[in-house]
Amino acid sequence: IFSSALDCGATTRTRRLEHDLLYGCGMGVLWDGYSLVHSAYLVPELMAFTGAIQDGLNKKIGDVRARIYRSHLNCTIFP
């Protein structure tokens, strides 16, 4: 069963922004979305892992960069 972490209810605080431009260019941001999770049974395990390292990341790279690290961001650019 394949699914995104958002579909599995990974977090209630998840916010999503998607912006598509003419000719296929665009960007997507899934804040706190646990990227690279495509199977529902991995969601609790990944949430436990990211929760365990979050304080260390906040101290090491700052709150904003730590949030970017644990989120899913993508961009497509066509000439």
Coordinates of N, CA and C in Angstrom, one line a residue:
I1 N 0.9 -1.2 0.0 CA 0.0 0.0 0.0 C 0.9 1.2 0.0
F2 N 0.8 2.0 -1.0 CA 1.6 3.2 -1.1 C 0.7 4.4 -0.8
S3 N 1.3 5.3 0.0 CA 0.6 6.5 0.4 C 1.6 7.6 0.8
S4 N 1.2 8.8 0.8 CA 2.1 9.8 1.4 C 1.9 9.9 2.9
A5 N 2.8 10.5 3.5 CA 2.7 10.7 5.0 C 1.5 11.6 5.3
L6 N 1.3 12.5 4.5 CA 0.2 13.4 4.7 C -1.2 12.7 4.7
D7 N -1.3 11.8 3.7 CA -2.5 11.0 3.6 C -2.7 10.1 4.8
C8 N -1.6 9.7 5.5 CA -1.7 8.8 6.6 C -1.9 9.6 7.9
G9 N -2.1 10.9 7.8 CA -2.3 11.6 9.0 C -1.1 11.8 9.9
A10 N 0.1 12.0 9.2 CA 1.3 12.1 9.9 C 1.4 13.2 10.9
T11 N 0.7 14.3 10.5 CA 0.7 15.5 11.4 C -0.5 16.3 11.1
T12 N -1.0 16.9 12.1 CA -2.2 17.8 11.9 C -1.7 19.2 11.7
R13 N -0.4 19.5 11.8 CA 0.1 20.9 11.6 C 0.6 21.1 10.2
T14 N 0.5 20.1 9.4 CA 1.1 20.2 8.0 C 0.4 21.3 7.2
R15 N 1.2 22.1 6.6 CA 0.7 23.1 5.7 C 1.3 22.9 4.3
R16 N 0.6 23.1 3.3 CA 1.0 22.8 1.9 C 0.8 24.1 1.1
L17 N 1.8 24.3 0.2 CA 1.8 25.4 -0.7 C 2.2 24.8 -2.1
E18 N 1.4 25.0 -3.1 CA 1.8 24.6 -4.4 C 1.5 25.8 -5.4
H19 N 2.5 26.0 -6.2 CA 2.4 27.1 -7.2 C 2.8 26.7 -8.5
D20 N 1.9 26.7 -9.5 CA 2.3 26.2 -10.8 C 2.2 27.4 -11.8
L21 N 3.2 27.5 -12.6 CA 3.3 28.6 -13.6 C 3.0 28.0 -15.0
L22 N 3.0 28.9 -15.9 CA 2.8 28.6 -17.3 C 3.9 27.7 -17.8
Y23 N 3.6 26.7 -18.7 CA 4.5 25.8 -19.3 C 5.2 24.8 -18.4
G24 N 4.6 24.5 -17.3 CA 5.1 23.4 -16.4 C 6.0 23.8 -15.3
C25 N 6.4 25.0 -15.2 CA 7.3 25.4 -14.1 C 6.5 25.5 -12.8
G26 N 7.1 25.3 -11.7 CA 6.3 25.4 -10.4 C 7.2 24.9 -9.3
M27 N 6.5 25.1 -8.1 CA 7.2 24.6 -6.9 C 6.2 24.1 -5.9
G28 N 6.6 23.3 -5.0 CA 5.7 22.7 -4.0 C 6.4 22.7 -2.7
V29 N 5.7 23.0 -1.6 CA 6.3 23.0 -0.3 C 5.3 22.2 0.6
L30 N 5.7 21.2 1.3 CA 4.9 20.5 2.2 C 5.6 20.6 3.6
W31 N 5.2 21.6 4.4 CA 5.9 21.8 5.7 C 5.5 20.7 6.6
D32 N 6.6 20.2 7.3 CA 6.4 19.2 8.3 C 5.8 17.9 7.7
G33 N 6.1 17.7 6.5 CA 5.4 16.6 5.8 C 6.1 15.2 5.7
Y34 N 7.3 15.1 6.4 CA 8.0 13.8 6.4 C 8.2 13.3 5.0
S35 N 9.1 14.0 4.3 CA 9.3 13.6 2.9 C 9.9 12.2 2.8
L36 N 9.8 11.6 1.6 CA 10.3 10.3 1.3 C 9.6 9.1 2.0
V37 N 8.4 9.4 2.6 CA 7.6 8.3 3.2 C 6.5 8.0 2.2
H38 N 6.6 6.8 1.6 CA 5.6 6.4 0.6 C 4.8 5.1 1.1
S39 N 5.0 4.8 2.3 CA 4.3 3.6 2.8 C 3.8 3.9 4.2
A40 N 2.5 3.6 4.4 CA 1.8 4.0 5.6 C 2.5 3.4 6.9
Y41 N 3.0 2.2 6.8 CA 3.5 1.6 8.0 C 4.8 2.2 8.5
L42 N 5.5 3.0 7.7 CA 6.7 3.7 8.1 C 6.5 5.0 8.8
V43 N 5.3 5.6 8.7 CA 5.0 6.9 9.3 C 5.3 7.0 10.8
P44 N 4.8 6.1 11.6 CA 5.1 6.2 13.0 C 6.6 6.1 13.4
E45 N 7.3 5.3 12.6 CA 8.7 5.1 12.9 C 9.5 6.3 12.5
L46 N 9.2 6.9 11.3 CA 9.9 8.2 10.9 C 9.5 9.3 11.8
M47 N 8.3 9.4 12.3 CA 7.9 10.5 13.2 C 8.7 10.4 14.5
A48 N 8.9 9.2 15.0 CA 9.7 9.0 16.2 C 11.2 9.4 16.0
F49 N 11.7 9.0 14.8 CA 13.1 9.4 14.5 C 13.3 10.9 14.5
T50 N 12.4 11.6 13.7 CA 12.6 13.0 13.5 C 12.3 13.7 14.8
G51 N 11.4 13.2 15.6 CA 11.1 13.8 16.9 C 12.3 13.7 17.8
A52 N 13.1 12.6 17.8 CA 14.2 12.4 18.6 C 15.4 13.4 18.2
I53 N 15.5 13.7 17.0 CA 16.7 14.5 16.6 C 16.3 16.0 16.4
Q54 N 15.0 16.4 16.6 CA 14.6 17.7 16.3 C 15.2 18.8 17.3
D55 N 15.3 18.5 18.5 CA 16.0 19.5 19.5 C 17.4 19.7 19.1
G56 N 18.1 18.7 18.7 CA 19.5 18.8 18.3 C 19.7 19.6 17.1
L57 N 18.8 19.4 16.1 CA 18.8 20.1 14.9 C 18.5 21.6 15.1
N58 N 17.5 21.9 15.9 CA 17.2 23.3 16.3 C 18.4 24.0 16.8
K59 N 19.1 23.4 17.7 CA 20.3 24.0 18.4 C 21.4 24.2 17.4
K60 N 21.6 23.2 16.5 CA 22.8 23.2 15.6 C 22.6 24.1 14.4
I61 N 21.4 24.1 13.8 CA 21.2 24.9 12.5 C 20.1 25.9 12.6
G62 N 19.5 26.0 13.8 CA 18.4 27.0 13.9 C 17.0 26.5 13.6
D63 N 16.0 27.1 14.1 CA 14.6 26.6 14.0 C 14.2 26.6 12.5
V64 N 14.5 27.6 11.8 CA 14.0 27.7 10.4 C 14.6 26.7 9.5
R65 N 15.9 26.5 9.6 CA 16.6 25.5 8.8 C 16.2 24.1 9.2
A66 N 16.0 23.9 10.5 CA 15.6 22.6 11.0 C 14.2 22.2 10.4
R67 N 13.3 23.2 10.3 CA 12.0 22.9 9.8 C 12.1 22.6 8.3
I68 N 13.0 23.3 7.6 CA 13.2 23.0 6.1 C 13.7 21.6 6.0
Y69 N 14.7 21.2 6.9 CA 15.3 19.9 6.8 C 14.2 18.8 6.9
R70 N 13.2 19.0 7.8 CA 12.2 17.9 8.0 C 11.0 18.1 7.1
S71 N 11.1 18.9 6.1 CA 9.9 19.2 5.2 C 10.3 18.7 3.8
H72 N 9.3 18.7 2.9 CA 9.5 18.3 1.6 C 9.3 19.6 0.7
L73 N 10.3 19.9 -0.1 CA 10.3 21.0 -1.0 C 10.7 20.6 -2.4
N74 N 10.0 21.0 -3.4 CA 10.5 20.6 -4.8 C 10.2 21.8 -5.7
C75 N 10.9 21.7 -6.8 CA 10.8 22.8 -7.8 C 11.1 22.2 -9.2
T76 N 10.3 22.6 -10.2 CA 10.6 22.2 -11.5 C 10.7 23.5 -12.4
I77 N 11.7 23.5 -13.2 CA 11.9 24.7 -14.1 C 12.1 24.2 -15.5
F78 N 11.3 24.7 -16.4 CA 11.5 24.3 -17.8 C 11.9 25.5 -18.6
P79 N 12.8 25.4 -19.5 CA 13.2 26.6 -20.3 C 12.2 27.1 -21.3

